[in-house]
Coordinates of C-alpha atoms and ligand atoms in Angstrom, one line a residue:
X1 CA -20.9 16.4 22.3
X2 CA -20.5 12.8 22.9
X3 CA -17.4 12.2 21.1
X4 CA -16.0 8.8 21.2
X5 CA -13.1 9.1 23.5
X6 CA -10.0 8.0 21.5
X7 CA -11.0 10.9 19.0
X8 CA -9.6 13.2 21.0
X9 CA -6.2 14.4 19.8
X10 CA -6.4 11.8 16.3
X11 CA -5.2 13.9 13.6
X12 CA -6.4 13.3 10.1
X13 CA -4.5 11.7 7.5
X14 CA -1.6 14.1 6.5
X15 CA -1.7 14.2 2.9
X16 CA 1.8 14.6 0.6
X17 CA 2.5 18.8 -0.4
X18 CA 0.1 19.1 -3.3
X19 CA 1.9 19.8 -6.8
X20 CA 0.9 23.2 -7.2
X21 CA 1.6 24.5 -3.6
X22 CA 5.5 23.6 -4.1
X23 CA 5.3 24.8 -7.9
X24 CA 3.8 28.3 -5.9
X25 CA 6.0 28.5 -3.0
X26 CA 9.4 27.6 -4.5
X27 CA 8.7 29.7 -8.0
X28 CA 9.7 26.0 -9.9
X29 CA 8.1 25.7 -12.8
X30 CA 8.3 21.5 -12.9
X31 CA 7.6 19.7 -9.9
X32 CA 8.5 15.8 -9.8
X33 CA 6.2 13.8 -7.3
X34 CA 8.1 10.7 -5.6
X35 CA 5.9 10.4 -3.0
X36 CA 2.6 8.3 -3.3
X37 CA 4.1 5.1 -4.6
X38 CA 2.2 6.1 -7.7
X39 CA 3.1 4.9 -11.3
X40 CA 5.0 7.1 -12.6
X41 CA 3.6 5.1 -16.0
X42 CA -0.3 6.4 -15.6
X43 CA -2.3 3.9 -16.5
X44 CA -3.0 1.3 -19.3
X45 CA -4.1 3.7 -22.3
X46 CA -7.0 1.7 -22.7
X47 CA -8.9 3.0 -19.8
X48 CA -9.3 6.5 -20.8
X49 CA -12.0 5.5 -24.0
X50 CA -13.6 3.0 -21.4
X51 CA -13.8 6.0 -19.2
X52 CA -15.5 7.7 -21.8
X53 CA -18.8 5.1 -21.6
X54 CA -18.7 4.9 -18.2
X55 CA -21.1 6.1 -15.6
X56 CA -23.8 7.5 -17.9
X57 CA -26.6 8.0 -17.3
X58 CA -24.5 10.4 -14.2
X59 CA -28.5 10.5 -12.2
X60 CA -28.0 6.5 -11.9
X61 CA -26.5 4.6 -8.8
X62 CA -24.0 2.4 -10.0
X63 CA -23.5 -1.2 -10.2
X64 CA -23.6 -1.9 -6.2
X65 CA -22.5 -6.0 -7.1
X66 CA -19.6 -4.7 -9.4
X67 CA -20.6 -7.7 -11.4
X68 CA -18.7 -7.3 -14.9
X69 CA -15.7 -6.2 -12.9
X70 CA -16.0 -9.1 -10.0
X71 CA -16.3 -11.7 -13.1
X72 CA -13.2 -10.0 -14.4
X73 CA -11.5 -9.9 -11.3
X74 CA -12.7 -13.6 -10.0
X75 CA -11.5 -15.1 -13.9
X76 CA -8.3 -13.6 -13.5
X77 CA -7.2 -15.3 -10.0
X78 CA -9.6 -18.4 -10.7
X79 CA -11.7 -17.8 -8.2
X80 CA -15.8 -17.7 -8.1
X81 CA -17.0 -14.7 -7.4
X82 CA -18.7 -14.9 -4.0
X83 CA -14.9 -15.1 -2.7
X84 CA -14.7 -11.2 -2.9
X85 CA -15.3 -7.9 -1.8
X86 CA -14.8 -4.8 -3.3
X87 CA -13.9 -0.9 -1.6
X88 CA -13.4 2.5 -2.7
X89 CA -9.7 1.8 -2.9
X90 CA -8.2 -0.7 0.0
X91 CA -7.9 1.6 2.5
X92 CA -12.2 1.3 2.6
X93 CA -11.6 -2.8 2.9
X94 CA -9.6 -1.7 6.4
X95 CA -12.0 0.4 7.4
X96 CA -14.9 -2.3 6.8
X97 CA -12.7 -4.9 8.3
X98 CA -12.3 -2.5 11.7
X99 CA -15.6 -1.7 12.1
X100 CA -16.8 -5.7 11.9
X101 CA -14.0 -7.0 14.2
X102 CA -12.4 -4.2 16.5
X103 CA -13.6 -2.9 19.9
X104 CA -12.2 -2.1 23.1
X105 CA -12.8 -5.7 24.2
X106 CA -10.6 -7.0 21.7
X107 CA -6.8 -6.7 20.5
X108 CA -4.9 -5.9 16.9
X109 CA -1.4 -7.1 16.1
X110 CA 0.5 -5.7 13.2
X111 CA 4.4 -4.6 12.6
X112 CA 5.7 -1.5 13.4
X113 CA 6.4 0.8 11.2
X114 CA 3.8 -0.5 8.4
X115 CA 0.9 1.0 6.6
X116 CA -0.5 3.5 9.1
X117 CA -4.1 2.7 8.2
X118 CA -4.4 -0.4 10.4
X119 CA -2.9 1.4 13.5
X120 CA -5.8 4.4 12.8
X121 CA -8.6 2.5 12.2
X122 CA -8.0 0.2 15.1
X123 CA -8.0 3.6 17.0
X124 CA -11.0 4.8 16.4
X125 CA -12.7 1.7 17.2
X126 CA -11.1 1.8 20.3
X127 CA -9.0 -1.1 20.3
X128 CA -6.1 -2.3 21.9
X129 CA -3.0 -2.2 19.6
X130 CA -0.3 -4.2 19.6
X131 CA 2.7 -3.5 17.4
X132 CA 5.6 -5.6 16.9
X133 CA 8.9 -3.9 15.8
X134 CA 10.5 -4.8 12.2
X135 CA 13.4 -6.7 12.3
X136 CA 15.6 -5.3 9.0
X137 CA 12.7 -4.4 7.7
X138 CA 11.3 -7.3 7.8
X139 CA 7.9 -8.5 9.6
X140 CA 8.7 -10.5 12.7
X141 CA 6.6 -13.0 12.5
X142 CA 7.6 -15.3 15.9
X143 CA 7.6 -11.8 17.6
X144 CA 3.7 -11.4 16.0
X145 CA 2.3 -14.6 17.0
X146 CA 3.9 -14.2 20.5
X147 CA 1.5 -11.1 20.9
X148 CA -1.8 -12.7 20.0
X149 CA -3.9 -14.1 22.5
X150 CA -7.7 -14.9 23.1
X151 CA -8.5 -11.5 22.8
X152 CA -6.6 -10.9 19.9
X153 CA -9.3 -10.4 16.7
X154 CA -7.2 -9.5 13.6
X155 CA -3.5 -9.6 13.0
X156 CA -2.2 -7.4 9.8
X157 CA 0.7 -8.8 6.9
X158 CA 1.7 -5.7 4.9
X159 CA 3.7 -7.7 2.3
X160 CA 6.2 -6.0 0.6
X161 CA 6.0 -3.7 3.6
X162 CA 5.3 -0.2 3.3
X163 CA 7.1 1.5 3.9
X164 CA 10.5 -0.9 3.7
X165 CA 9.5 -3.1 0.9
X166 CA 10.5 -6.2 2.3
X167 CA 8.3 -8.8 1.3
X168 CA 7.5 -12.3 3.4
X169 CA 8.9 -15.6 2.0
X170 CA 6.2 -18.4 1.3
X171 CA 7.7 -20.5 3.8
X172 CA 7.6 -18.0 6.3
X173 CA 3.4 -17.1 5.7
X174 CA 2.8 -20.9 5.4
X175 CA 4.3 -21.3 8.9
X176 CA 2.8 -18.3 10.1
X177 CA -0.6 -19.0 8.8
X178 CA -0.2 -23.2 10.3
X179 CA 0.3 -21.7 13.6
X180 CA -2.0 -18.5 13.8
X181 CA -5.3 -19.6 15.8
X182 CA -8.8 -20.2 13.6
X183 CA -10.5 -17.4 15.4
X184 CA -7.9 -14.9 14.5
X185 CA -8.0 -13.5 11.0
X186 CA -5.1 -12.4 9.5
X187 CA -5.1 -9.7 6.8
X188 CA -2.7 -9.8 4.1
X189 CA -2.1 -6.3 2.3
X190 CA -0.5 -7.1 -1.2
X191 CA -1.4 -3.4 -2.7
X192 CA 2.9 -3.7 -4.1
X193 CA 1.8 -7.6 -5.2
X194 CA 1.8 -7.0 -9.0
X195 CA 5.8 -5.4 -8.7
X196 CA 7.1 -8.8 -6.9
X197 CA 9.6 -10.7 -9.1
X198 CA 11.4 -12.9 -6.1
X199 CA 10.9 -16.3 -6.7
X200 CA 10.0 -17.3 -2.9
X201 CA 6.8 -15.4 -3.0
X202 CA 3.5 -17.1 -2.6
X203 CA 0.3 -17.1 -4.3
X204 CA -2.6 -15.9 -1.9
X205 CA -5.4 -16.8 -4.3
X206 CA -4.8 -20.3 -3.9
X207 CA -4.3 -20.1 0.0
X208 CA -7.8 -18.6 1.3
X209 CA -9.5 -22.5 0.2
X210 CA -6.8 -23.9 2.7
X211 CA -7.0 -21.1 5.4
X212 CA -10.3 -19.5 6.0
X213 CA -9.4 -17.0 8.5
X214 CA -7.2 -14.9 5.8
X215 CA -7.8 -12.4 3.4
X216 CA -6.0 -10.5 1.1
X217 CA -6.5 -7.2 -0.2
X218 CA -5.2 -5.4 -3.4
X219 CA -5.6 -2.4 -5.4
X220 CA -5.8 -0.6 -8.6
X221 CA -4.4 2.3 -7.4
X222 CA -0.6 1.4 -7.3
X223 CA 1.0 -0.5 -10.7
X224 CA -2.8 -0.4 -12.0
X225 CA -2.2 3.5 -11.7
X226 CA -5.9 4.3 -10.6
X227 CA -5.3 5.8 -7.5
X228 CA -7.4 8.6 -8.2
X229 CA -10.3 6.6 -8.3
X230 CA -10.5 4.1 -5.9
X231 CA -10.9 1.0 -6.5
X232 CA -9.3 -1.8 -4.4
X233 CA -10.6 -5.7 -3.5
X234 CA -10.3 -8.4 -1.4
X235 CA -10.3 -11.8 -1.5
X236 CA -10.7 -14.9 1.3
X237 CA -13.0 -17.7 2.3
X238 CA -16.9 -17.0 1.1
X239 CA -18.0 -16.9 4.8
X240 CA -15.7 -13.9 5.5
X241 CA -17.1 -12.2 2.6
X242 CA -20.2 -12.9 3.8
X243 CA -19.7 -11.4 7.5
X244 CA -18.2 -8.6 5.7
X245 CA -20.3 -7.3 2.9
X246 CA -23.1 -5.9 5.4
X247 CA -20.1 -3.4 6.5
X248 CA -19.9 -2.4 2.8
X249 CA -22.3 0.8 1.8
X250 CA -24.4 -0.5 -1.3
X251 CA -22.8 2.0 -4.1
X252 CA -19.6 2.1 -2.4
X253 CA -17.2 1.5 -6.0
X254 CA -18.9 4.1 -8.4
X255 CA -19.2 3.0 -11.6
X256 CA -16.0 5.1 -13.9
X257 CA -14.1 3.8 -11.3
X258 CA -15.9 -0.2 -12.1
X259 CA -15.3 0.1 -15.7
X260 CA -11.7 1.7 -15.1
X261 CA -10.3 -1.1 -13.3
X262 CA -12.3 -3.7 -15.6
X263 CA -10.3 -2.3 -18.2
X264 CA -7.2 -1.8 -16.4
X265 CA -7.0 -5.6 -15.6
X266 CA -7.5 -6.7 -19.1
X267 CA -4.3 -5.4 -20.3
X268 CA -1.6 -6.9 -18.4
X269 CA 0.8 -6.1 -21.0
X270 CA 0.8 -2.3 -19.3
X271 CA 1.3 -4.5 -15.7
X272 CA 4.1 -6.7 -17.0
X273 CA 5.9 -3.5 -18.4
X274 CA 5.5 -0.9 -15.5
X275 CA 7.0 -3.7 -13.3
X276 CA 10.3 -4.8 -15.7
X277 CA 10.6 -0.8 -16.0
X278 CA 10.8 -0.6 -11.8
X279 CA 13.2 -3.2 -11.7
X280 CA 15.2 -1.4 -13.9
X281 CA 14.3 1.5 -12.0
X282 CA 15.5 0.5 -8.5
X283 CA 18.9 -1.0 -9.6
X284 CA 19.5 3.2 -10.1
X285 CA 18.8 3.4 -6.6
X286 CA 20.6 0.5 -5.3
X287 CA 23.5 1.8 -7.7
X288 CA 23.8 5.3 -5.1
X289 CA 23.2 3.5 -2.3
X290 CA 26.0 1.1 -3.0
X291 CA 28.2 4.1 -4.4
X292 CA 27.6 6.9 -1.4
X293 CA 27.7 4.0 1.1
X294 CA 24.1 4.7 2.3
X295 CA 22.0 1.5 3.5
X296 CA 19.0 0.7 2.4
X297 CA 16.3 -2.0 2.7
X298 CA 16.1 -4.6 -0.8
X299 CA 12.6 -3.6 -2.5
X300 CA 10.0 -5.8 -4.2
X301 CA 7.6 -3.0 -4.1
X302 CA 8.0 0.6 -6.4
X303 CA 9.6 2.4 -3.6
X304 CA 13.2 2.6 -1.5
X305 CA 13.5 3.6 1.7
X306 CA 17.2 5.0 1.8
X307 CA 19.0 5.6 5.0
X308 CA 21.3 9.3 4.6
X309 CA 21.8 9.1 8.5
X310 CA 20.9 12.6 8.4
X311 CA 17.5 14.2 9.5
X312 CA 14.6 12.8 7.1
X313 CA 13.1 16.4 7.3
X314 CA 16.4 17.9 6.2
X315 CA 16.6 15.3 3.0
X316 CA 12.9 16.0 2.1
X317 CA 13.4 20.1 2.6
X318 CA 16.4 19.9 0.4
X319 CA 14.6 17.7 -2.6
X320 CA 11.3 19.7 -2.5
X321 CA 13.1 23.0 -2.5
X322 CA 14.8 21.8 -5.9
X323 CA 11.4 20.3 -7.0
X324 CA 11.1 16.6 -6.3
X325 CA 8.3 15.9 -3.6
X326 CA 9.5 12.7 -1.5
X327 CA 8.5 11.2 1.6
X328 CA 10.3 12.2 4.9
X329 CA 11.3 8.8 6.7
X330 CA 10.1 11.5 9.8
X331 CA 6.5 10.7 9.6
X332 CA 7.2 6.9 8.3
X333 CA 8.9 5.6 11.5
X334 CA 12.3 6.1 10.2
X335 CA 13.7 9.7 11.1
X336 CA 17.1 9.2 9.0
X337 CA 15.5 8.3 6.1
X338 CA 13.9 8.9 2.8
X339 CA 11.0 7.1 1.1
X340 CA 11.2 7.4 -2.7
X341 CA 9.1 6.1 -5.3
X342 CA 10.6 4.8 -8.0
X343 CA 10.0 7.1 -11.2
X344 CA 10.8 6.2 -14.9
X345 CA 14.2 6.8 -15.6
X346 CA 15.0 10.3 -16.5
X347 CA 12.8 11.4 -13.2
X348 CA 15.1 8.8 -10.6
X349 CA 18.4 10.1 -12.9
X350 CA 17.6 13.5 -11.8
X351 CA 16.5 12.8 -7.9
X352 CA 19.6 10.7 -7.4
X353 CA 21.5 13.7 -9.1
X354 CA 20.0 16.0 -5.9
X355 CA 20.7 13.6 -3.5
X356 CA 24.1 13.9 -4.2
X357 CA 24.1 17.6 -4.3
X358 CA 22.4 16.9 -0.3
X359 CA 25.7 14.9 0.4
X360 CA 28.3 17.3 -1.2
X361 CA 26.7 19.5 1.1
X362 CA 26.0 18.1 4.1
X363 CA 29.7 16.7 3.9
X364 CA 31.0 19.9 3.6
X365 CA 29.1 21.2 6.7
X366 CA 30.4 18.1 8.8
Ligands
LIG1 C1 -1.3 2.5 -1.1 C2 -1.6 1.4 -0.1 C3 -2.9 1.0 0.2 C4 -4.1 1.8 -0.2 O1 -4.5 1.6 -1.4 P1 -5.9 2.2 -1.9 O2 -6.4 1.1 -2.7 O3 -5.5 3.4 -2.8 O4 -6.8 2.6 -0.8 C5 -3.1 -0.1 1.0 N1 -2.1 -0.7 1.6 C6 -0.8 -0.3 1.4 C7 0.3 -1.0 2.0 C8 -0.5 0.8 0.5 O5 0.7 1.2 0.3

């Protein structure tokens, strides 16, 4: 068959070890997933009797405009509505944003590592890719406007990174933004926005009126704790919306997942809590770094990336063997390290208390 070309060899999307396979596997009877960037919280205990409503009649299409969940949305960033889009989680807002811009005349910039979804889609669409390295973790933003040119079509922010966590200064995106040509347009990924407490951060709402080639995409799945049921949106300049929304299938948000985030976003209280409880969270983690001498990257999102200058595989193998699921730095970009999300206390208590049992170990062996 007439497969697109770049196809060939693309591997699909390797998900995390599924809580029952480990729980199987290693006989454990409590298994401890660190893996996702999930919140280890759930999610706002209003949403379960809104869930209860939702989507009835079942033999109905749902709301294809999202329209009590845009107005919610649009209120809450004082924006009109018009001014965005919304995908089965972000990752579809990627995929819709590839399809309209990317081909194999064109060219992508983003950082390298980041989010693997920009890198992928790009792929399929058979465009050139053109990845910039991190510099300590951070986006190298001279470095990423060196690597556009004429043919460049989208450039990608992931801000905090994933999978570093290092976020961009205002003053660096406002340079960035005053110097990135018109015809380019630059995506800025804030799915970790709602866990950001520096004080140099910006606020994107108010910056797609002055720049109308940028758009900025969140989520409910991460502090919003939704991720099972995607919902993600994006926001920029009407006439981007515009271009975009024919890229959108009609029914594309279905409608438990609508009335989910609609409730979800009324209660900020949950918000403000899950992110005061992941500060609180990550000073645990900066605590073992700082004690076992480890490096590891400063965080604004709801994960660390911690560097045991040891395998990755070996750290992961170790943790899921004593039940806690992690991310190997292996398949992140970062072969000596770990990404871990941050849990509620009691669960990062107990990782760190593994990750020192992988040290006494791996010290004794060296
Ligand atoms: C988790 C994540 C997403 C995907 O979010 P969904 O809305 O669940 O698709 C997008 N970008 C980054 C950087 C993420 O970490």
């Amino acid at each position: 068959m007439k497969w697109k070309k770049q196809m060939r060899g693309l591997k699909p999307y390797q998900p995390g070890r599924s809580i029952a396979e480990v729980k199987k596997e290693y006989g454990l009877e409590t298994i401890i997933k660190l893996a996702s960037n999930e919140n280890p919280f759930g999610c706002s205990p209003k949403v379960s009797s809104a869930l209860k409503n939702a989507g009835t009649p079942l033999a109905l299409y749902p709301d294809g405009y999202a329209t009590l969940l845009r107005e919610a949305v649009a209120g809450s960033l004082s924006l009109e509505g018009d001014e965005l889009i919304f995908g089965n989680g972000s990752d579809e807002l990627i995929q819709m944003i590839s399809r309209s811009l990317l081909h194999s005349g064109t060219n992508t910039v983003m950082a390298d590592p980041t989010f693997p979804q920009y890198r992928h889609n790009a792929h399929i669409e058979g465009c050139e890719i053109r990845e910039v390295p991190l510099v300590d973790g951070a986006h190298d933003l001279s470095g990423m406007l060196d690597a556009v040119d004429g043919e460049t079509a989208v450039v990608w922010l992931c801000s905090p990174n994933n999978p570093t966590g290092v976020y961009i200064t205002e003053g660096e995106l406002l340079a960035f933004l005053d110097k990135v040509p018109k015809d380019v347009l630059v995506v800025l990924d804030e799915a970790y926005y709602e866990y950001v407490v520096a004080d140099d951060y910006y606020n994107s709402p108010s910056l797609i009126r002055e720049y109308q080639n940028l758009i900025v995409l969140r989520t409910f799945s991460k502090i919003y704790g939704l991720a099972s049921l995607r919902a993600g949106y994006g926001f920029a300049d009407r006439e981007i919306i515009r271009a975009l929304e024919p890229a959108r299938e009609p029914f594309n948000m279905n409608s438990f997942a609508q009335a989910a985030a609609l409730e979800a976003i009324k209660d900020q209280d949950f918000v403000k809590n899950t992110r005061k409880a992941n500060r609180e969270g990550m000073k645990q983690f900066y605590r073992f770094c700082e004690e076992n001498r480890l490096s590891c990257y400063p965080s604004q999102g709801n994960f660390i990336l911690i560097d045991f200058e040891h395998d990755g595989n070996e750290v992961f193998q170790f943790l899921l063997e004593r039940g806690f699921i992690v991310r190997s730095g292996a398949v992140l970009g970062f072969p000596t390290c770990v990404r871990i999300t941050v849990g509620t206390s009691e669960q990062n208590s107990s990782v760190i208390g593994k990750m020192k049992e992988f040290l006494a170990a791996a010290a004794q062996l060296s």
